[in-house]
Amino acid sequence: MLEREQELANAGGQVSLPSPDGASPEEICGPNGSAPNECLRTIPPREHGGNMDIRYLQAGVSIYLPCFVGGCGLTIGDLHYAQGDGEVSGTAIEMSANVWATTEIIKDGPDLSRGPHYEGSSRLLEIPSRRFYAVTGIPVKEPGEVPPDMQYLNSDVVAGLSNLSNDINLAARNAIDGIIDYIVTTYGYTRNQAYVIASVAVDLRISQLVDSPNVGVTAVLPLDIFNN
């Protein structure tokens, strides 16, 4: 994992590489630790789980994680009081909590080589009966603009385009920009405030991935959060 992230960084990709300074646990990842060159940043999720930030991972859900070390091991943290699909400003409403969980090692279980699986009650997927406002984005941009996550590619080619092919990140950004504009103009919040609201209340939903070149992402804002 560290090797592939180093390769991405060398290509100019957006990735944070680990630094032993201030790393935890210090006896393993610190400057004089036992394996300082094998530790990873904990910001992104990876095949083992990690910082997944999935709102459906809540009470009553079973998650299947791959085992990479003897005894497997499990840590739980970063619990959220509220989060919209996408967590677009980088944070949810964070909270402390006591967690009760049961664990089991399942031999010959599902193929988890590409990441964890999880399952739970269908009630978690129900859309409540509430008014909402939604904006759908597609991967279009201003000529000359190079999206941040593509600046390590052939920027001259990307910059000259106003429509990118099947770029779900750009589609999601456009959807969120539209929702932020709506919150600002309709409810009088600043753009920074609207950004935070979007992170904890707006759900990003993939509308379609088949209508090339314009995949669609819809940002859904429940309007009852503005009552009273």
PDB file of N, CA and C in Angstrom, residues 55-127:
ATOM      1  N   ARG A  55     -22.091   6.374   6.076  1.00  0.00           N
ATOM      2  CA  ARG A  55     -23.166   6.654   7.031  1.00  0.00           C
ATOM      3  C   ARG A  55     -24.011   5.429   7.353  1.00  0.00           C
ATOM      4  N   TYR A  56     -23.999   4.420   6.492  1.00  0.00           N
ATOM      5  CA  TYR A  56     -24.793   3.228   6.756  1.00  0.00           C
ATOM      6  C   TYR A  56     -24.105   2.263   7.719  1.00  0.00           C
ATOM      7  N   LEU A  57     -22.863   2.535   8.095  1.00  0.00           N
ATOM      8  CA  LEU A  57     -22.190   1.712   9.098  1.00  0.00           C
ATOM      9  C   LEU A  57     -22.620   2.208  10.471  1.00  0.00           C
ATOM     10  N   GLN A  58     -23.718   1.675  10.955  1.00  0.00           N
ATOM     11  CA  GLN A  58     -24.313   2.139  12.202  1.00  0.00           C
ATOM     12  C   GLN A  58     -24.777   0.946  13.012  1.00  0.00           C
ATOM     13  N   ALA A  59     -25.443   1.216  14.131  1.00  0.00           N
ATOM     14  CA  ALA A  59     -25.869   0.143  15.026  1.00  0.00           C
ATOM     15  C   ALA A  59     -26.679  -0.903  14.273  1.00  0.00           C
ATOM     16  N   GLY A  60     -26.342  -2.159  14.491  1.00  0.00           N
ATOM     17  CA  GLY A  60     -27.069  -3.252  13.870  1.00  0.00           C
ATOM     18  C   GLY A  60     -26.485  -3.753  12.571  1.00  0.00           C
ATOM     19  N   VAL A  61     -25.413  -3.139  12.105  1.00  0.00           N
ATOM     20  CA  VAL A  61     -24.801  -3.525  10.836  1.00  0.00           C
ATOM     21  C   VAL A  61     -23.638  -4.482  11.096  1.00  0.00           C
ATOM     22  N   SER A  62     -23.498  -5.463  10.230  1.00  0.00           N
ATOM     23  CA  SER A  62     -22.345  -6.369  10.274  1.00  0.00           C
ATOM     24  C   SER A  62     -21.370  -5.974   9.179  1.00  0.00           C
ATOM     25  N   ILE A  63     -20.099  -5.867   9.532  1.00  0.00           N
ATOM     26  CA  ILE A  63     -19.070  -5.519   8.556  1.00  0.00           C
ATOM     27  C   ILE A  63     -18.064  -6.655   8.462  1.00  0.00           C
ATOM     28  N   TYR A  64     -17.667  -6.965   7.244  1.00  0.00           N
ATOM     29  CA  TYR A  64     -16.703  -8.030   6.989  1.00  0.00           C
ATOM     30  C   TYR A  64     -15.388  -7.392   6.557  1.00  0.00           C
ATOM     31  N   LEU A  65     -14.342  -7.624   7.343  1.00  0.00           N
ATOM     32  CA  LEU A  65     -13.038  -7.019   7.103  1.00  0.00           C
ATOM     33  C   LEU A  65     -12.002  -8.097   6.814  1.00  0.00           C
ATOM     34  N   PRO A  66     -11.081  -7.832   5.899  1.00  0.00           N
ATOM     35  CA  PRO A  66     -10.017  -8.805   5.645  1.00  0.00           C
ATOM     36  C   PRO A  66      -9.024  -8.829   6.799  1.00  0.00           C
ATOM     37  N   CYS A  67      -8.317  -9.918   6.928  1.00  0.00           N
ATOM     38  CA  CYS A  67      -7.341 -10.089   8.000  1.00  0.00           C
ATOM     39  C   CYS A  67      -5.941 -10.117   7.400  1.00  0.00           C
ATOM     40  N   PHE A  68      -5.093  -9.169   7.825  1.00  0.00           N
ATOM     41  CA  PHE A  68      -3.748  -9.064   7.269  1.00  0.00           C
ATOM     42  C   PHE A  68      -2.656  -9.477   8.248  1.00  0.00           C
ATOM     43  N   VAL A  69      -2.987  -9.627   9.533  1.00  0.00           N
ATOM     44  CA  VAL A  69      -1.979  -9.962  10.543  1.00  0.00           C
ATOM     45  C   VAL A  69      -2.497 -11.106  11.394  1.00  0.00           C
ATOM     46  N   GLY A  70      -1.578 -11.788  12.059  1.00  0.00           N
ATOM     47  CA  GLY A  70      -1.969 -12.866  12.940  1.00  0.00           C
ATOM     48  C   GLY A  70      -2.895 -12.382  14.039  1.00  0.00           C
ATOM     49  N   GLY A  71      -4.009 -13.078  14.232  1.00  0.00           N
ATOM     50  CA  GLY A  71      -4.979 -12.658  15.229  1.00  0.00           C
ATOM     51  C   GLY A  71      -5.914 -11.576  14.751  1.00  0.00           C
ATOM     52  N   CYS A  72      -5.631 -11.053  13.583  1.00  0.00           N
ATOM     53  CA  CYS A  72      -6.443 -10.009  12.934  1.00  0.00           C
ATOM     54  C   CYS A  72      -6.389  -8.686  13.693  1.00  0.00           C
ATOM     55  N   GLY A  73      -7.021  -8.574  14.836  1.00  0.00           N
ATOM     56  CA  GLY A  73      -7.038  -7.312  15.562  1.00  0.00           C
ATOM     57  C   GLY A  73      -8.129  -6.394  15.037  1.00  0.00           C
ATOM     58  N   LEU A  74      -8.673  -5.548  15.911  1.00  0.00           N
ATOM     59  CA  LEU A  74      -9.753  -4.637  15.528  1.00  0.00           C
ATOM     60  C   LEU A  74      -9.702  -3.387  16.383  1.00  0.00           C
ATOM     61  N   THR A  75      -9.761  -2.238  15.746  1.00  0.00           N
ATOM     62  CA  THR A  75      -9.924  -0.977  16.460  1.00  0.00           C
ATOM     63  C   THR A  75     -11.126  -0.254  15.870  1.00  0.00           C
ATOM     64  N   ILE A  76     -11.844   0.493  16.708  1.00  0.00           N
ATOM     65  CA  ILE A  76     -13.044   1.223  16.288  1.00  0.00           C
ATOM     66  C   ILE A  76     -12.916   2.662  16.754  1.00  0.00           C
ATOM     67  N   GLY A  77     -13.222   3.602  15.860  1.00  0.00           N
ATOM     68  CA  GLY A  77     -13.154   5.007  16.240  1.00  0.00           C
ATOM     69  C   GLY A  77     -13.817   5.899  15.214  1.00  0.00           C
ATOM     70  N   ASP A  78     -13.704   7.204  15.411  1.00  0.00           N
ATOM     71  CA  ASP A  78     -14.228   8.218  14.490  1.00  0.00           C
ATOM     72  C   ASP A  78     -15.732   8.060  14.299  1.00  0.00           C
ATOM     73  N   LEU A  79     -16.467   8.041  15.402  1.00  0.00           N
ATOM     74  CA  LEU A  79     -17.917   7.906  15.314  1.00  0.00           C
ATOM     75  C   LEU A  79     -18.572   9.253  15.005  1.00  0.00           C
ATOM     76  N   HIS A  80     -19.678   9.201  14.272  1.00  0.00           N
ATOM     77  CA  HIS A  80     -20.360  10.412  13.818  1.00  0.00           C
ATOM     78  C   HIS A  80     -21.785  10.469  14.365  1.00  0.00           C
ATOM     79  N   TYR A  81     -22.164  11.653  14.846  1.00  0.00           N
ATOM     80  CA  TYR A  81     -23.559  11.896  15.248  1.00  0.00           C
ATOM     81  C   TYR A  81     -24.433  12.106  14.023  1.00  0.00           C
ATOM     82  N   ALA A  82     -23.894  12.788  13.020  1.00  0.00           N
ATOM     83  CA  ALA A  82     -24.615  13.009  11.761  1.00  0.00           C
ATOM     84  C   ALA A  82     -23.610  13.157  10.638  1.00  0.00           C
ATOM     85  N   GLN A  83     -23.973  12.636   9.469  1.00  0.00           N
ATOM     86  CA  GLN A  83     -23.123  12.754   8.286  1.00  0.00           C
ATOM     87  C   GLN A  83     -23.970  12.539   7.049  1.00  0.00           C
ATOM     88  N   GLY A  84     -23.782  13.392   6.053  1.00  0.00           N
ATOM     89  CA  GLY A  84     -24.400  13.158   4.764  1.00  0.00           C
ATOM     90  C   GLY A  84     -23.525  12.262   3.916  1.00  0.00           C
ATOM     91  N   ASP A  85     -24.158  11.552   2.968  1.00  0.00           N
ATOM     92  CA  ASP A  85     -23.361  10.785   2.020  1.00  0.00           C
ATOM     93  C   ASP A  85     -22.393  11.725   1.311  1.00  0.00           C
ATOM     94  N   GLY A  86     -21.114  11.422   1.375  1.00  0.00           N
ATOM     95  CA  GLY A  86     -20.116  12.267   0.729  1.00  0.00           C
ATOM     96  C   GLY A  86     -19.234  13.012   1.708  1.00  0.00           C
ATOM     97  N   GLU A  87     -19.787  13.393   2.900  1.00  0.00           N
ATOM     98  CA  GLU A  87     -18.996  14.126   3.908  1.00  0.00           C
ATOM     99  C   GLU A  87     -18.142  15.200   3.222  1.00  0.00           C
ATOM    100  N   VAL A  88     -18.815  16.101   2.474  1.00  0.00           N
ATOM    101  CA  VAL A  88     -18.132  16.882   1.451  1.00  0.00           C
ATOM    102  C   VAL A  88     -17.169  17.939   1.976  1.00  0.00           C
ATOM    103  N   SER A  89     -17.333  18.412   3.225  1.00  0.00           N
ATOM    104  CA  SER A  89     -16.394  19.417   3.718  1.00  0.00           C
ATOM    105  C   SER A  89     -15.249  18.785   4.492  1.00  0.00           C
ATOM    106  N   GLY A  90     -15.240  17.458   4.553  1.00  0.00           N
ATOM    107  CA  GLY A  90     -14.132  16.769   5.203  1.00  0.00           C
ATOM    108  C   GLY A  90     -14.402  16.331   6.614  1.00  0.00           C
ATOM    109  N   THR A  91     -15.548  16.719   7.175  1.00  0.00           N
ATOM    110  CA  THR A  91     -15.848  16.309   8.541  1.00  0.00           C
ATOM    111  C   THR A  91     -17.347  16.176   8.717  1.00  0.00           C
ATOM    112  N   ALA A  92     -17.749  15.321   9.651  1.00  0.00           N
ATOM    113  CA  ALA A  92     -19.146  15.185  10.037  1.00  0.00           C
ATOM    114  C   ALA A  92     -19.316  15.840  11.407  1.00  0.00           C
ATOM    115  N   ILE A  93     -20.450  15.578  12.088  1.00  0.00           N
ATOM    116  CA  ILE A  93     -20.575  15.969  13.490  1.00  0.00           C
ATOM    117  C   ILE A  93     -19.964  14.832  14.304  1.00  0.00           C
ATOM    118  N   GLU A  94     -18.759  15.068  14.796  1.00  0.00           N
ATOM    119  CA  GLU A  94     -18.000  14.026  15.488  1.00  0.00           C
ATOM    120  C   GLU A  94     -18.515  13.847  16.915  1.00  0.00           C
ATOM    121  N   MET A  95     -18.313  12.672  17.474  1.00  0.00           N
ATOM    122  CA  MET A  95     -18.831  12.395  18.813  1.00  0.00           C
ATOM    123  C   MET A  95     -17.969  11.325  19.487  1.00  0.00           C
ATOM    124  N   SER A  96     -18.077  11.285  20.805  1.00  0.00           N
ATOM    125  CA  SER A  96     -17.498  10.168  21.548  1.00  0.00           C
ATOM    126  C   SER A  96     -18.598   9.144  21.794  1.00  0.00           C
ATOM    127  N   ALA A  97     -18.223   7.907  21.993  1.00  0.00           N
ATOM    128  CA  ALA A  97     -19.236   6.867  22.170  1.00  0.00           C
ATOM    129  C   ALA A  97     -18.621   5.624  22.775  1.00  0.00           C
ATOM    130  N   ASN A  98     -19.456   4.842  23.422  1.00  0.00           N
ATOM    131  CA  ASN A  98     -19.101   3.490  23.820  1.00  0.00           C
ATOM    132  C   ASN A  98     -19.670   2.542  22.777  1.00  0.00           C
ATOM    133  N   VAL A  99     -18.859   1.620  22.304  1.00  0.00           N
ATOM    134  CA  VAL A  99     -19.281   0.707  21.243  1.00  0.00           C
ATOM    135  C   VAL A  99     -19.213  -0.729  21.756  1.00  0.00           C
ATOM    136  N   TRP A 100     -20.311  -1.459  21.579  1.00  0.00           N
ATOM    137  CA  TRP A 100     -20.334  -2.883  21.890  1.00  0.00           C
ATOM    138  C   TRP A 100     -20.386  -3.641  20.574  1.00  0.00           C
ATOM    139  N   ALA A 101     -19.451  -4.535  20.368  1.00  0.00           N
ATOM    140  CA  ALA A 101     -19.398  -5.286  19.116  1.00  0.00           C
ATOM    141  C   ALA A 101     -19.007  -6.727  19.407  1.00  0.00           C
ATOM    142  N   THR A 102     -19.503  -7.632  18.605  1.00  0.00           N
ATOM    143  CA  THR A 102     -19.069  -9.025  18.662  1.00  0.00           C
ATOM    144  C   THR A 102     -18.247  -9.318  17.421  1.00  0.00           C
ATOM    145  N   THR A 103     -17.214 -10.125  17.580  1.00  0.00           N
ATOM    146  CA  THR A 103     -16.319 -10.424  16.460  1.00  0.00           C
ATOM    147  C   THR A 103     -16.249 -11.925  16.223  1.00  0.00           C
ATOM    148  N   GLU A 104     -15.950 -12.268  14.997  1.00  0.00           N
ATOM    149  CA  GLU A 104     -15.823 -13.671  14.616  1.00  0.00           C
ATOM    150  C   GLU A 104     -14.868 -13.759  13.436  1.00  0.00           C
ATOM    151  N   ILE A 105     -13.949 -14.704  13.471  1.00  0.00           N
ATOM    152  CA  ILE A 105     -13.078 -14.963  12.321  1.00  0.00           C
ATOM    153  C   ILE A 105     -13.782 -15.965  11.409  1.00  0.00           C
ATOM    154  N   ILE A 106     -14.026 -15.550  10.177  1.00  0.00           N
ATOM    155  CA  ILE A 106     -14.749 -16.382   9.211  1.00  0.00           C
ATOM    156  C   ILE A 106     -13.758 -16.893   8.175  1.00  0.00           C
ATOM    157  N   LYS A 107     -13.481 -18.153   8.205  1.00  0.00           N
ATOM    158  CA  LYS A 107     -12.597 -18.753   7.207  1.00  0.00           C
ATOM    159  C   LYS A 107     -13.405 -19.066   5.951  1.00  0.00           C
ATOM    160  N   ASP A 108     -12.767 -18.896   4.789  1.00  0.00           N
ATOM    161  CA  ASP A 108     -13.447 -19.110   3.508  1.00  0.00           C
ATOM    162  C   ASP A 108     -14.663 -18.201   3.370  1.00  0.00           C
ATOM    163  N   GLY A 109     -14.519 -16.950   3.826  1.00  0.00           N
ATOM    164  CA  GLY A 109     -15.595 -15.979   3.725  1.00  0.00           C
ATOM    165  C   GLY A 109     -15.617 -15.298   2.368  1.00  0.00           C
ATOM    166  N   PRO A 110     -16.314 -14.168   2.255  1.00  0.00           N
ATOM    167  CA  PRO A 110     -16.393 -13.464   0.972  1.00  0.00           C
ATOM    168  C   PRO A 110     -15.040 -12.920   0.543  1.00  0.00           C
ATOM    169  N   ASP A 111     -14.886 -12.695  -0.746  1.00  0.00           N
ATOM    170  CA  ASP A 111     -13.649 -12.128  -1.286  1.00  0.00           C
ATOM    171  C   ASP A 111     -13.590 -10.653  -0.919  1.00  0.00           C
ATOM    172  N   LEU A 112     -12.670 -10.307  -0.030  1.00  0.00           N
ATOM    173  CA  LEU A 112     -12.539  -8.934   0.457  1.00  0.00           C
ATOM    174  C   LEU A 112     -11.279  -8.270  -0.080  1.00  0.00           C
ATOM    175  N   SER A 113     -10.738  -8.786  -1.164  1.00  0.00           N
ATOM    176  CA  SER A 113      -9.470  -8.271  -1.676  1.00  0.00           C
ATOM    177  C   SER A 113      -9.574  -6.820  -2.126  1.00  0.00           C
ATOM    178  N   ARG A 114     -10.756  -6.367  -2.499  1.00  0.00           N
ATOM    179  CA  ARG A 114     -10.919  -4.985  -2.949  1.00  0.00           C
ATOM    180  C   ARG A 114     -11.508  -4.080  -1.875  1.00  0.00           C
ATOM    181  N   GLY A 115     -11.801  -4.636  -0.708  1.00  0.00           N
ATOM    182  CA  GLY A 115     -12.330  -3.803   0.350  1.00  0.00           C
ATOM    183  C   GLY A 115     -13.406  -4.507   1.147  1.00  0.00           C
ATOM    184  N   PRO A 116     -13.799  -3.928   2.286  1.00  0.00           N
ATOM    185  CA  PRO A 116     -14.775  -4.548   3.176  1.00  0.00           C
ATOM    186  C   PRO A 116     -16.170  -4.617   2.552  1.00  0.00           C
ATOM    187  N   HIS A 117     -16.958  -5.557   3.064  1.00  0.00           N
ATOM    188  CA  HIS A 117     -18.379  -5.643   2.752  1.00  0.00           C
ATOM    189  C   HIS A 117     -19.159  -5.384   4.041  1.00  0.00           C
ATOM    190  N   TYR A 118     -20.417  -4.988   3.928  1.00  0.00           N
ATOM    191  CA  TYR A 118     -21.241  -4.855   5.122  1.00  0.00           C
ATOM    192  C   TYR A 118     -22.691  -5.133   4.771  1.00  0.00           C
ATOM    193  N   GLU A 119     -23.459  -5.510   5.777  1.00  0.00           N
ATOM    194  CA  GLU A 119     -24.875  -5.790   5.566  1.00  0.00           C
ATOM    195  C   GLU A 119     -25.657  -5.377   6.802  1.00  0.00           C
ATOM    196  N   GLY A 120     -26.928  -5.037   6.571  1.00  0.00           N
ATOM    197  CA  GLY A 120     -27.770  -4.610   7.679  1.00  0.00           C
ATOM    198  C   GLY A 120     -29.224  -4.603   7.279  1.00  0.00           C
ATOM    199  N   SER A 121     -30.055  -4.095   8.160  1.00  0.00           N
ATOM    200  CA  SER A 121     -31.489  -4.039   7.928  1.00  0.00           C
ATOM    201  C   SER A 121     -31.823  -3.108   6.776  1.00  0.00           C
ATOM    202  N   SER A 122     -32.878  -3.450   6.035  1.00  0.00           N
ATOM    203  CA  SER A 122     -33.300  -2.604   4.918  1.00  0.00           C
ATOM    204  C   SER A 122     -33.764  -1.239   5.382  1.00  0.00           C
ATOM    205  N   ARG A 123     -34.094  -1.099   6.664  1.00  0.00           N
ATOM    206  CA  ARG A 123     -34.557   0.200   7.148  1.00  0.00           C
ATOM    207  C   ARG A 123     -33.479   1.264   7.010  1.00  0.00           C
ATOM    208  N   LEU A 124     -32.218   0.856   6.955  1.00  0.00           N
ATOM    209  CA  LEU A 124     -31.142   1.825   6.824  1.00  0.00           C
ATOM    210  C   LEU A 124     -31.143   2.475   5.454  1.00  0.00           C
ATOM    211  N   LEU A 125     -31.737   1.822   4.466  1.00  0.00           N
ATOM    212  CA  LEU A 125     -31.703   2.322   3.101  1.00  0.00           C
ATOM    213  C   LEU A 125     -32.985   3.033   2.719  1.00  0.00           C
ATOM    214  N   GLU A 126     -33.972   3.049   3.608  1.00  0.00           N
ATOM    215  CA  GLU A 126     -35.232   3.695   3.281  1.00  0.00           C
ATOM    216  C   GLU A 126     -35.057   5.206   3.203  1.00  0.00           C
ATOM    217  N   ILE A 127     -35.746   5.827   2.251  1.00  0.00           N
ATOM    218  CA  ILE A 127     -35.761   7.282   2.147  1.00  0.00           C
ATOM    219  C   ILE A 127     -36.982   7.788   2.897  1.00  0.00           C
TER     220      ILE A 127
END
